[in-house]
Coordinates of C-alpha atoms and ligand atoms in Angstrom, one line a residue:
X104 CA 220.1 161.1 153.7
X105 CA 217.6 162.8 156.3
X106 CA 219.7 164.2 159.9
X107 CA 218.8 161.9 162.8
X108 CA 217.3 163.8 165.7
X109 CA 218.5 164.3 168.8
X110 CA 221.0 166.4 170.5
X111 CA 224.8 165.3 168.4
X112 CA 225.3 162.8 171.6
X113 CA 223.7 160.1 170.0
X114 CA 224.3 157.2 169.3
X115 CA 223.4 153.5 167.2
X116 CA 222.3 150.4 169.7
X117 CA 224.8 148.5 167.5
X118 CA 227.5 150.0 169.4
X119 CA 227.3 150.7 172.6
X120 CA 229.9 152.0 175.1
X121 CA 230.0 150.6 178.1
X122 CA 229.8 152.1 181.8
X123 CA 231.2 150.2 184.6
X124 CA 229.1 147.6 186.3
X125 CA 229.4 143.8 185.5
X126 CA 230.2 142.1 182.4
X127 CA 227.8 142.2 180.2
X128 CA 226.7 139.1 178.4
X129 CA 225.7 140.4 173.9
X130 CA 222.4 139.2 173.9
X131 CA 222.0 141.2 177.8
X132 CA 222.8 144.5 175.1
X133 CA 219.8 143.1 172.4
X134 CA 216.9 142.4 175.7
X135 CA 217.3 146.4 176.8
X136 CA 213.9 146.6 177.1
X137 CA 214.3 150.1 178.2
X138 CA 217.0 150.9 175.5
X139 CA 214.0 149.4 172.9
X140 CA 210.9 151.1 174.2
X141 CA 212.8 154.5 174.0
X142 CA 213.8 153.3 170.1
X143 CA 210.4 151.9 169.1
X144 CA 209.0 155.9 170.6
X145 CA 212.0 157.1 168.4
X146 CA 211.2 155.4 165.3
X147 CA 207.9 156.2 165.4
X148 CA 208.6 159.9 164.9
X149 CA 211.1 158.9 162.2
X150 CA 214.4 159.4 164.6
X151 CA 217.8 157.9 165.9
X152 CA 216.6 157.9 170.1
X153 CA 219.6 159.9 172.5
X154 CA 220.0 157.5 174.6
X155 CA 224.1 157.5 175.5
X156 CA 227.3 158.9 175.6
X157 CA 228.3 157.9 172.4
X158 CA 228.5 159.3 169.0
X159 CA 226.6 158.6 165.6
X160 CA 228.7 157.2 162.8
X161 CA 231.9 160.0 161.7
X162 CA 231.5 160.3 157.8
X163 CA 234.3 159.8 156.2
X164 CA 236.3 158.3 158.3
X165 CA 239.5 157.3 156.3
X166 CA 240.0 161.1 155.4
X167 CA 240.0 162.0 158.9
X168 CA 243.7 162.3 160.9
X169 CA 244.7 159.7 162.7
X170 CA 246.3 157.0 162.6
X171 CA 246.1 153.6 161.0
X172 CA 245.7 150.3 163.2
X173 CA 246.5 148.1 160.1
X174 CA 248.7 145.6 160.7
X175 CA 249.8 142.3 162.6
X176 CA 248.2 142.0 166.0
X177 CA 248.7 139.3 168.7
X178 CA 245.6 137.2 168.6
X179 CA 244.8 134.5 170.8
X180 CA 242.0 131.3 169.1
X181 CA 239.3 131.2 171.8
X182 CA 237.1 128.5 171.2
X183 CA 235.6 128.3 174.4
X184 CA 235.6 130.9 175.2
X185 CA 237.7 130.3 178.3
X186 CA 238.7 134.2 177.9
X187 CA 235.8 135.9 178.6
X188 CA 233.4 132.8 180.4
X189 CA 234.1 131.5 183.5
X190 CA 234.0 127.8 184.4
X191 CA 230.4 127.7 185.5
X192 CA 230.1 129.9 182.3
X193 CA 229.7 133.2 183.8
X194 CA 231.6 136.3 182.4
X195 CA 234.6 137.1 184.7
X196 CA 234.2 140.4 185.9
X197 CA 237.2 141.7 184.5
X198 CA 236.9 140.8 181.0
X199 CA 239.0 137.9 181.1
X200 CA 241.7 138.8 178.2
X201 CA 240.9 142.1 177.9
X202 CA 242.6 142.7 181.0
X203 CA 245.7 142.0 179.3
X204 CA 247.1 140.2 182.8
X205 CA 251.0 139.3 183.1
X206 CA 252.6 137.2 186.6
X207 CA 253.6 139.7 189.0
X208 CA 255.6 137.0 190.6
X209 CA 257.3 133.7 189.8
X210 CA 253.9 131.9 190.8
X211 CA 251.1 134.2 189.5
X212 CA 248.9 131.8 187.5
X213 CA 248.3 133.4 183.8
X214 CA 247.4 131.2 181.4
X215 CA 246.8 133.3 178.0
X216 CA 249.8 136.0 176.9
X217 CA 249.0 137.6 173.8
X218 CA 252.4 139.0 173.4
X219 CA 254.1 135.4 172.5
X220 CA 251.0 134.8 170.6
X221 CA 251.0 134.2 166.9
X222 CA 250.1 137.2 165.1
X223 CA 247.5 137.7 162.3
X224 CA 246.9 141.0 160.0
X225 CA 243.9 143.5 160.3
X226 CA 242.4 143.8 158.3
X227 CA 241.9 140.3 157.1
X228 CA 239.1 137.5 158.0
X229 CA 241.4 135.1 160.0
X230 CA 239.9 131.6 157.8
X231 CA 242.5 132.7 155.0
X232 CA 245.4 133.0 157.2
X233 CA 246.0 130.2 158.5
X234 CA 245.0 126.5 157.6
X235 CA 243.4 125.7 160.6
X236 CA 240.9 128.9 160.5
X237 CA 239.5 128.4 156.8
X238 CA 236.2 126.6 158.9
X239 CA 236.9 127.8 162.6
X240 CA 233.9 129.9 164.3
X241 CA 234.0 131.0 167.8
X242 CA 236.2 133.9 169.3
X243 CA 239.3 135.4 168.7
X244 CA 241.3 137.7 170.6
X245 CA 243.1 140.4 168.9
X246 CA 245.6 142.7 170.9
X247 CA 247.8 145.2 170.1
X248 CA 249.8 148.5 170.8
X249 CA 250.1 152.1 170.1
X250 CA 251.4 155.6 171.1
X251 CA 248.6 157.6 171.2
X252 CA 250.1 161.9 170.4
X253 CA 247.7 164.0 172.2
X254 CA 246.4 167.5 171.0
X255 CA 245.2 169.9 174.1
X256 CA 241.2 170.5 173.6
X257 CA 241.1 167.4 170.4
X258 CA 239.0 164.4 170.9
X259 CA 240.6 160.9 170.6
X260 CA 238.3 158.0 168.8
X261 CA 239.0 154.1 167.4
X262 CA 237.3 153.3 164.5
X263 CA 236.9 149.9 163.2
X264 CA 235.7 149.3 159.6
X265 CA 234.1 146.2 160.6
X266 CA 234.1 143.2 163.0
X267 CA 232.1 140.1 161.6
X268 CA 230.2 139.4 164.0
X269 CA 230.7 140.2 167.5
X270 CA 233.2 143.2 168.6
X271 CA 233.5 143.9 172.2
X272 CA 236.2 146.1 172.6
X273 CA 239.0 146.7 175.7
X274 CA 241.3 149.9 175.6
X275 CA 244.2 149.8 178.5
X276 CA 242.5 146.3 180.8
X277 CA 238.7 149.1 180.6
X278 CA 236.2 147.4 178.1
X279 CA 234.7 150.6 176.5
X280 CA 232.5 149.1 173.9
X281 CA 230.8 146.3 171.8
X282 CA 228.8 146.2 168.2
X283 CA 227.1 144.2 166.5
X284 CA 226.6 143.0 163.2
X285 CA 229.5 142.3 161.0
X286 CA 229.5 144.7 157.9
X287 CA 229.5 148.1 159.1
X288 CA 231.6 151.3 160.4
X289 CA 231.6 152.0 164.4
X290 CA 233.3 153.6 167.0
X291 CA 234.3 154.5 170.3
X292 CA 235.2 157.6 172.0
X293 CA 238.4 157.3 174.7
X294 CA 239.6 160.2 174.8
X295 CA 239.8 159.9 178.7
X296 CA 241.5 156.9 177.9
X297 CA 244.0 156.8 175.8
X298 CA 247.3 157.2 177.1
X299 CA 250.2 159.3 174.5
X300 CA 252.6 155.8 175.1
X301 CA 251.6 152.6 175.4
X302 CA 248.3 152.5 174.9
X303 CA 247.1 148.7 174.8
X304 CA 243.5 147.9 172.6
X305 CA 242.5 143.9 173.0
X306 CA 239.6 143.3 170.7
X307 CA 237.0 140.0 171.6
X308 CA 235.6 139.0 167.7
X309 CA 233.2 136.4 168.0
X310 CA 231.9 135.3 165.0
X311 CA 229.7 132.5 166.5
X312 CA 225.8 132.4 163.5
X313 CA 222.7 132.2 166.3
X314 CA 219.0 131.5 164.9
X315 CA 218.1 135.2 165.8
X316 CA 221.2 137.4 164.1
X317 CA 221.5 139.1 161.3
X318 CA 222.3 137.2 158.8
X319 CA 220.9 133.7 160.6
X320 CA 222.7 130.4 160.5
X321 CA 222.4 129.4 156.9
X322 CA 223.7 131.4 154.2
X323 CA 225.6 130.9 150.9
X324 CA 229.3 132.4 151.2
X325 CA 232.1 131.8 153.4
X326 CA 231.1 133.4 157.2
X327 CA 234.4 135.2 157.7
X328 CA 235.5 136.3 160.8
X329 CA 238.2 138.5 162.4
X330 CA 238.7 142.6 162.2
X331 CA 238.1 141.9 158.2
X332 CA 239.0 146.1 157.8
X333 CA 240.7 148.6 158.6
X334 CA 240.9 149.6 162.3
X335 CA 242.2 153.6 162.5
X336 CA 242.9 156.2 165.9
X337 CA 240.5 159.5 164.7
X338 CA 241.9 162.5 166.0
X339 CA 239.4 165.9 165.8
X340 CA 239.2 169.0 167.2
X341 CA 236.8 169.0 170.2
X342 CA 234.0 170.3 168.0
X343 CA 234.3 169.2 164.7
X344 CA 231.7 168.1 161.9
X345 CA 230.7 164.4 162.5
X346 CA 228.4 163.7 160.2
X347 CA 227.3 165.0 156.8
X348 CA 225.2 164.7 153.6
X349 CA 225.2 166.2 150.4
X350 CA 223.8 165.2 147.4
X351 CA 220.8 167.3 145.2
X352 CA 217.2 167.0 146.1
X353 CA 215.4 164.2 144.9
X354 CA 214.2 165.1 141.3
X355 CA 216.3 168.2 140.8
X356 CA 219.1 168.4 138.7
X357 CA 220.8 171.7 139.9
X358 CA 219.7 172.3 144.0
X359 CA 222.3 170.9 146.6
X360 CA 220.0 170.0 149.9
X361 CA 221.4 168.3 152.6
X362 CA 222.7 168.9 156.2
X363 CA 226.4 168.5 158.9
X364 CA 226.2 167.2 161.8
X365 CA 228.3 169.0 164.9
X366 CA 229.4 167.6 167.6
X367 CA 231.0 169.0 171.1
X368 CA 230.8 171.9 173.1
X369 CA 230.9 174.9 170.5
X370 CA 227.3 173.6 168.4
X371 CA 227.5 177.3 166.9
X372 CA 229.7 178.2 165.1
X373 CA 229.6 178.5 161.7
X374 CA 229.2 175.4 158.6
X375 CA 230.9 176.0 155.1
X376 CA 230.3 174.0 152.3
X377 CA 233.2 174.1 150.0
X378 CA 233.5 173.2 146.3
X379 CA 236.0 174.9 144.6
X380 CA 235.0 174.2 141.5
X381 CA 232.2 174.8 140.5
X382 CA 233.2 177.8 142.8
X383 CA 230.9 177.4 145.5
X384 CA 231.7 178.3 149.1
X385 CA 227.7 178.5 151.2
X386 CA 228.0 179.4 154.8
X387 CA 225.1 178.0 157.6
X388 CA 224.6 178.2 160.5
X389 CA 223.7 175.4 163.2
X390 CA 220.6 175.0 165.7
X391 CA 221.3 174.2 169.5
X392 CA 222.2 170.8 168.4
X393 CA 224.8 171.1 165.9
X394 CA 223.0 170.4 162.7
X395 CA 222.9 172.8 159.9
X396 CA 220.1 172.4 156.9
X397 CA 222.5 172.9 153.6
X398 CA 220.5 173.6 150.2
X399 CA 222.0 176.3 148.4
X400 CA 221.3 176.2 143.6
X401 CA 224.2 175.0 141.9
X402 CA 224.9 174.2 138.8
X403 CA 226.8 170.8 137.8
X404 CA 228.0 168.1 135.3
X405 CA 226.1 165.5 136.4
X406 CA 227.4 162.6 137.6
X407 CA 226.6 158.8 134.8
X408 CA 228.7 156.0 134.6
X409 CA 229.3 157.2 131.0
X410 CA 230.3 160.3 133.3
X411 CA 231.6 159.5 136.6
X412 CA 232.2 163.4 138.2
X413 CA 233.6 163.8 141.3
X414 CA 233.6 167.0 143.0
X415 CA 236.0 167.4 146.2
X416 CA 233.9 168.9 148.2
X417 CA 234.7 170.9 151.6
X418 CA 233.0 170.8 155.0
X419 CA 234.7 173.1 157.6
X420 CA 233.3 174.5 160.7
X421 CA 235.7 175.9 163.4
X422 CA 239.2 174.5 163.5
X423 CA 237.7 170.8 161.4
X424 CA 237.6 170.6 158.0
X425 CA 237.4 167.7 155.8
X426 CA 237.5 166.9 152.1
X427 CA 235.2 164.6 150.3
X428 CA 234.8 163.3 147.2
X429 CA 231.5 163.9 145.7
X430 CA 229.4 163.1 142.4
X431 CA 225.6 164.3 142.5
X432 CA 222.8 162.7 140.3
X433 CA 219.1 162.1 140.2
X434 CA 217.3 158.7 141.0
X435 CA 213.7 158.2 140.6
X436 CA 211.1 156.4 139.5
X437 CA 207.8 156.8 137.0
X438 CA 205.7 154.2 136.2
X439 CA 207.9 151.2 134.8
X440 CA 210.8 153.2 134.3
X441 CA 214.5 153.9 136.6
X442 CA 215.3 158.5 136.1
X443 CA 218.9 158.5 136.1
X444 CA 219.4 162.5 135.8
X445 CA 215.5 162.6 134.1
X446 CA 216.6 159.9 131.4
X447 CA 215.4 156.3 131.8
X448 CA 218.5 153.8 131.6
X449 CA 218.6 150.3 131.4
X450 CA 220.6 148.3 134.0
X451 CA 222.9 145.8 132.7
X452 CA 224.3 144.1 136.2
X453 CA 225.9 141.5 137.5
X454 CA 225.9 140.4 141.5
X455 CA 229.7 140.5 143.2
X456 CA 230.3 138.8 146.3
X457 CA 233.0 140.5 148.6
X458 CA 235.2 137.4 147.5
X459 CA 238.9 138.7 146.7
X460 CA 240.1 137.2 142.7
X461 CA 243.3 134.9 142.9
X462 CA 243.4 134.5 146.9
X463 CA 240.0 133.5 148.3
X464 CA 239.3 135.4 151.4
X465 CA 237.3 138.5 151.8
X466 CA 237.7 141.7 150.1
X467 CA 239.4 144.8 152.1
X468 CA 241.4 146.4 149.6
X469 CA 241.7 148.9 146.6
X470 CA 243.1 147.1 144.7
X471 CA 240.2 143.2 144.5
X472 CA 237.6 146.3 144.4
X473 CA 239.5 147.2 141.2
X474 CA 240.0 144.2 139.7
X475 CA 236.5 142.9 140.8
X476 CA 235.1 146.3 139.5
X477 CA 237.2 146.2 136.0
X478 CA 236.2 142.6 135.3
X479 CA 232.5 143.8 135.9
X480 CA 232.8 146.4 133.0
X481 CA 234.5 144.7 130.9
X482 CA 231.3 142.2 131.0
X483 CA 229.5 145.7 129.8
X484 CA 227.9 146.6 133.3
X485 CA 226.6 149.5 134.4
X486 CA 225.4 148.3 137.9
X487 CA 226.5 146.0 140.2
X488 CA 224.9 143.8 143.1
X489 CA 226.8 143.7 146.2
X490 CA 225.1 141.1 148.0
X491 CA 224.6 139.7 150.8
X492 CA 226.0 142.4 152.9
X493 CA 227.6 146.3 152.7
X494 CA 230.7 145.4 151.6
X495 CA 233.8 147.9 152.1
X496 CA 234.0 151.3 151.7
X497 CA 236.2 151.1 149.6
X498 CA 233.8 148.6 147.4
X499 CA 231.7 152.1 146.5
X500 CA 233.4 155.3 146.3
X501 CA 235.5 153.3 143.5
X502 CA 231.9 152.4 141.1
X503 CA 232.0 156.6 142.7
X504 CA 234.6 156.8 141.0
X505 CA 234.5 154.1 137.9
X506 CA 231.0 155.0 137.4
X507 CA 229.0 151.9 138.2
X508 CA 225.5 152.0 140.3
X509 CA 225.5 150.0 142.5
X510 CA 222.5 148.2 145.2
X511 CA 223.7 147.9 149.0
X512 CA 222.0 145.7 150.6
X513 CA 221.5 144.3 154.3
X514 CA 222.3 140.9 155.2
X515 CA 218.1 139.5 156.1
X516 CA 218.8 136.6 154.0
X517 CA 216.8 134.2 153.5
X518 CA 214.9 132.5 156.7
X519 CA 215.9 135.0 159.6
X520 CA 213.3 135.0 163.4
X521 CA 210.4 137.2 161.6
X522 CA 208.6 136.8 164.9
X523 CA 211.6 138.4 167.1
X524 CA 211.4 142.1 168.2
X525 CA 215.7 141.7 168.8
X526 CA 216.4 140.3 165.7
X527 CA 214.5 143.6 163.7
X528 CA 216.2 145.4 166.2
X529 CA 219.1 144.2 165.0
X530 CA 218.3 144.4 161.5
X531 CA 217.1 148.0 162.0
X532 CA 220.9 149.2 163.3
X533 CA 222.4 147.5 160.3
X534 CA 220.2 149.4 158.1
X535 CA 221.0 152.5 159.9
X536 CA 224.9 152.3 159.4
X537 CA 224.7 150.7 155.9
X538 CA 222.9 153.7 155.0
X539 CA 224.8 157.1 157.1
X540 CA 227.9 155.4 155.9
X541 CA 227.4 155.4 151.8
X542 CA 224.3 158.1 152.0
X543 CA 227.3 160.7 149.8
X544 CA 227.8 157.9 147.9
X545 CA 227.0 158.9 144.3
X546 CA 227.0 155.4 142.7
X547 CA 224.7 153.9 145.2
X548 CA 221.1 154.1 143.7
X549 CA 219.0 151.0 145.3
X550 CA 219.0 149.8 149.2
X551 CA 218.4 146.4 149.7
X552 CA 216.2 145.3 153.0
X553 CA 216.1 141.6 152.1
X554 CA 216.6 138.5 150.0
X555 CA 214.6 135.5 149.1
X556 CA 212.4 135.7 151.9
X557 CA 209.6 133.6 152.5
X558 CA 206.2 135.3 151.7
X559 CA 204.7 135.4 155.4
X560 CA 202.8 138.1 157.4
X561 CA 205.4 138.5 160.3
X562 CA 207.8 138.8 156.9
X563 CA 205.3 141.7 156.1
X564 CA 205.8 143.4 158.8
X565 CA 209.6 143.4 160.0
X566 CA 210.3 144.2 156.5
X567 CA 207.2 147.3 156.0
X568 CA 209.1 148.3 158.6
X569 CA 213.3 148.2 157.3
X570 CA 211.7 149.9 153.8
X571 CA 209.8 152.3 156.6
X572 CA 212.7 153.0 158.3
X573 CA 215.6 153.0 154.7
X574 CA 212.3 156.2 153.8
X575 CA 212.5 157.5 156.6
X576 CA 217.3 158.0 156.3
X577 CA 217.1 158.8 152.9
X578 CA 214.6 160.6 151.0
X579 CA 217.0 160.4 147.6
X580 CA 217.0 156.5 147.1
X581 CA 215.0 154.1 145.8
X582 CA 214.4 150.9 148.0
X583 CA 214.1 147.7 146.6
X584 CA 214.6 143.9 147.4
X585 CA 215.1 140.6 146.1
X586 CA 211.9 138.6 145.6
X587 CA 211.4 134.7 145.0
X588 CA 209.0 134.2 141.4
X589 CA 205.9 132.1 141.8
X590 CA 204.1 130.7 139.1
X591 CA 200.3 131.5 137.8
X592 CA 200.7 128.3 135.9
X593 CA 203.4 126.4 134.5
X594 CA 204.6 128.2 132.1
X595 CA 203.8 131.6 133.0
X596 CA 206.1 134.0 136.0
X597 CA 203.8 136.6 138.0
X598 CA 205.9 139.0 139.6
X599 CA 203.7 138.8 142.8
X600 CA 204.5 140.1 147.0
X601 CA 203.0 141.2 149.1
X602 CA 205.8 143.9 149.7
X603 CA 206.3 144.5 146.7
X604 CA 204.1 147.8 147.4
X605 CA 205.6 149.2 149.8
X606 CA 208.6 148.4 147.1
X607 CA 209.8 151.8 145.1
X608 CA 211.2 149.1 142.0
X609 CA 210.4 145.2 142.4
X610 CA 213.6 142.9 141.8
X611 CA 213.4 139.0 141.4
X612 CA 216.1 136.3 141.9
X613 CA 215.1 132.7 139.1
X614 CA 216.8 130.3 138.4
X615 CA 215.2 129.0 135.7
X616 CA 216.9 126.2 133.7
X617 CA 219.3 125.3 137.5
X618 CA 217.3 124.7 139.8
X619 CA 213.9 125.3 138.7
X620 CA 214.2 122.2 135.4
X621 CA 215.7 122.2 132.3
X622 CA 217.5 124.8 130.4
X623 CA 215.0 124.5 127.5
X624 CA 212.5 125.3 130.3
X625 CA 213.9 128.8 129.7
X626 CA 212.0 129.8 126.4
X627 CA 208.7 128.7 127.6
X628 CA 208.2 130.5 130.5
X629 CA 206.5 134.1 129.8
X630 CA 206.5 136.8 132.3
X631 CA 203.6 139.1 134.4
X632 CA 203.7 141.8 136.9
X633 CA 202.0 142.8 140.3
X634 CA 202.8 146.1 139.8
X635 CA 203.2 150.3 137.9
X636 CA 207.3 150.1 138.9
X637 CA 210.4 149.3 137.6
X638 CA 211.1 145.9 137.9
X639 CA 214.6 144.0 137.8
X640 CA 215.8 140.9 137.1
X641 CA 218.2 140.7 140.7
X642 CA 219.5 137.2 139.9
X643 CA 219.6 134.0 137.5
X644 CA 222.6 131.8 136.6
X645 CA 223.4 128.8 136.8
X646 CA 227.1 126.9 138.3
X647 CA 230.1 126.0 136.3
X648 CA 233.6 124.7 136.8
X649 CA 236.2 126.8 134.8
X650 CA 237.6 124.1 131.7
X651 CA 235.8 121.8 132.7
X652 CA 233.4 120.5 128.9
X653 CA 230.6 118.3 127.5
X654 CA 227.4 119.5 125.4
X655 CA 224.9 121.4 127.6
X656 CA 223.1 118.9 128.7
X657 CA 226.0 118.3 131.1
X658 CA 225.9 120.6 134.7
X659 CA 228.9 122.4 135.9
X660 CA 230.3 122.2 132.1
X661 CA 230.8 125.7 130.8
X662 CA 228.3 124.6 128.4
X663 CA 226.0 124.0 130.0
X664 CA 226.7 127.8 131.7
X665 CA 227.0 129.0 128.5
X666 CA 223.0 126.9 126.8
X667 CA 221.6 129.1 130.1
X668 CA 222.8 132.5 129.4
X669 CA 221.8 131.9 126.2
X670 CA 218.6 130.7 126.6
X671 CA 218.0 133.4 129.4
X672 CA 218.8 136.6 127.4
X673 CA 216.2 135.8 125.0
X674 CA 214.2 135.2 127.5
X675 CA 214.7 139.1 128.5
X676 CA 213.9 140.1 124.8
X677 CA 210.4 139.0 125.6
X678 CA 209.6 140.7 129.1
X679 CA 208.3 144.0 127.9
X680 CA 208.8 145.7 131.3
X681 CA 212.2 145.0 132.5
X682 CA 214.5 147.4 133.5
X683 CA 217.0 145.7 133.5
X684 CA 219.3 142.2 134.6
X685 CA 221.7 141.3 137.9
X686 CA 223.7 138.7 136.6
X687 CA 224.9 135.7 139.8
X688 CA 227.4 136.2 139.8
X689 CA 230.7 137.7 138.7
X690 CA 233.8 135.5 139.8
X691 CA 233.3 132.0 141.3
X692 CA 233.1 132.9 145.3
X693 CA 233.4 129.8 148.6
X694 CA 230.4 128.8 150.3
X695 CA 229.9 125.8 152.8
X696 CA 227.1 125.2 151.3
X697 CA 228.7 123.8 147.9
X698 CA 231.2 120.4 148.6
X699 CA 230.1 118.9 146.0
X700 CA 234.6 117.4 145.3
X701 CA 236.4 117.9 142.8
X702 CA 234.3 120.5 141.2
X703 CA 232.7 122.9 142.9
X704 CA 235.0 122.3 146.1
X705 CA 233.4 124.5 148.9
X706 CA 232.8 126.8 145.9
X707 CA 229.3 128.5 144.3
X708 CA 230.3 128.1 140.8
X709 CA 228.3 130.0 139.4
X710 CA 231.0 133.1 138.5
X711 CA 231.4 135.2 135.0
X712 CA 235.8 133.7 136.0
X713 CA 236.8 131.7 138.1
X714 CA 238.4 132.0 141.7
X715 CA 241.6 132.6 139.4
X716 CA 240.0 135.1 137.1
X717 CA 239.6 132.5 133.8
X718 CA 236.9 133.9 131.5
X719 CA 234.0 131.3 131.3
X720 CA 231.3 131.3 127.9
X721 CA 228.6 132.4 129.9
X722 CA 230.9 135.5 130.6
X723 CA 231.3 136.5 126.5
X724 CA 227.4 135.8 126.2
X725 CA 226.8 138.4 128.3
X726 CA 229.5 140.6 127.6
X727 CA 228.0 140.8 123.6
X728 CA 224.9 140.8 125.5
X729 CA 224.5 144.3 127.9
X730 CA 227.4 145.8 124.6
X731 CA 223.8 145.7 122.7
X732 CA 221.0 146.9 125.7
X733 CA 220.8 150.5 125.0
Ligands
LIG264 C1 219.9 133.0 145.1 C2 220.9 133.2 146.7 C3 222.3 133.7 147.0 C4 223.2 131.7 146.7 C5 222.5 131.9 145.1 C6 223.2 130.6 144.5 O1 219.0 132.1 145.2 O2 220.3 134.8 146.4 O3 223.3 134.0 147.4 O4 224.8 132.1 146.5 O5 220.6 132.1 145.0 O6 224.0 130.2 144.2 O7 222.3 128.9 145.0

């Protein structure tokens, strides 16, 4: 990942600390034309603007010193946002429930009380914690108390793994910031506001869908709301290692290139990068902005799915040090080949929604992640697509450890507001946060900027902006998007979309035999491509309810799904330019678009596994096919 430009105190606009002044609506955040102008100007230069006193993401947040705020938080369900808006629909000047008022006398009227309100667990979506919240979309206020030992000269941050979708954060009665985007981390510095004892943190989380958001109002997954990922207090020295990118240089198997970004008053202190197992210890001097360029030769065992070697990498500067587990590999596109460590690789993939097996709900734990990724390995996959939004960091770290290549994606899904500059701005930030968080993960080889978006000029402009942004941020990985199929004639699909020329890997979803004709149609299709680039079939599949049986013509039976898989696999063998395939999907997942009673019951049933872990017939077909693919 390229180092962000500007001085150390730079920010993402999606994650914005608040200064004093009247409470703003979220929409104001996105209509701050000055920030936007700054951002556009900066984007032309390929840098992020310095525009507020907040920080970029703290890399490797889970391994920093601090305390976890996981556990029960008191929660107030607020469907009318009456804790934030008065009866004229204007925000309360004091932040409403964020002020955490208590009656001082018997006659004081205060119509909320966090401490007598029931709790919700963090991390965790709210939908699956109480039956009445399963379909809830709106605001819930979270509150918890914490103490915080303060060391002289140290700096303290509150860090959120993710809050879906919009979060407004208050500490000890004062609003400290807000964030939009449901799947990426954000943080606020609280050094001057946090006390040793008796802190109260309140977070207003709102998961209402809006046309101009990313994702927009229509998706095929559950809109799980809440503080869905870990929350931590992070304690770092006054000057600390804020971020780093340490990877092999593109195409060079024995040269590490990257950067370390310091933050604090003493930006010129030396930075040391150590890889003890490889006997490496190198020291670098940052520039006046705290950015140290890292570059050294190294002979390292390369990371690959069959040998997922990770090294302890230690980054030190002054009083701070952070340890990561990093793998080293190269990934390149050459003609129609995908080269991992210089050798052609075929991607044997499956998509994995962030739906927890057995319990249904958003994945946040290592145990959930391990179950899912072990199932993917059982299918003989070397690759997982993590659609359609950035998953919990636990997934990409496990993929590193377990040897699975990863496709990561932002929720630019179906038809969004292509002409709206705020929507683009929002998408760019989610992309930036995703890349920022996972840029040191060897498993991640592909950044996807969109899924199944309709061709058109405004969309092309929007998506090429994202492609350029991803390339600027990360020159080592490849960029893709899941495109739609187009027929040249009733029997010929041509992979052609004006976006294709901007991508490194062209991918395309197809549902021949399910949405697109009967299974027999699969046997008649011929594929052509307009691109001399690696090509991935990024979705195919069919619904089946586990243990529902019938003949292969009967929808929703295992036999029908298996028939589609059998014919798909035969078709793959007839596509001469195929670099990889990704089955849709590993496990059945909740979707509001799937109401068919007794069969779907609000689950998309295209899983190879049911939500209870049953293997369907299609599982065995794909497993055997992937075993045969080299
Ligand atoms: C698609 C979408 C995916 C859906 C899937 C389906 O094309 O990309 O999000 O869940 O089809 O099952 O319809």
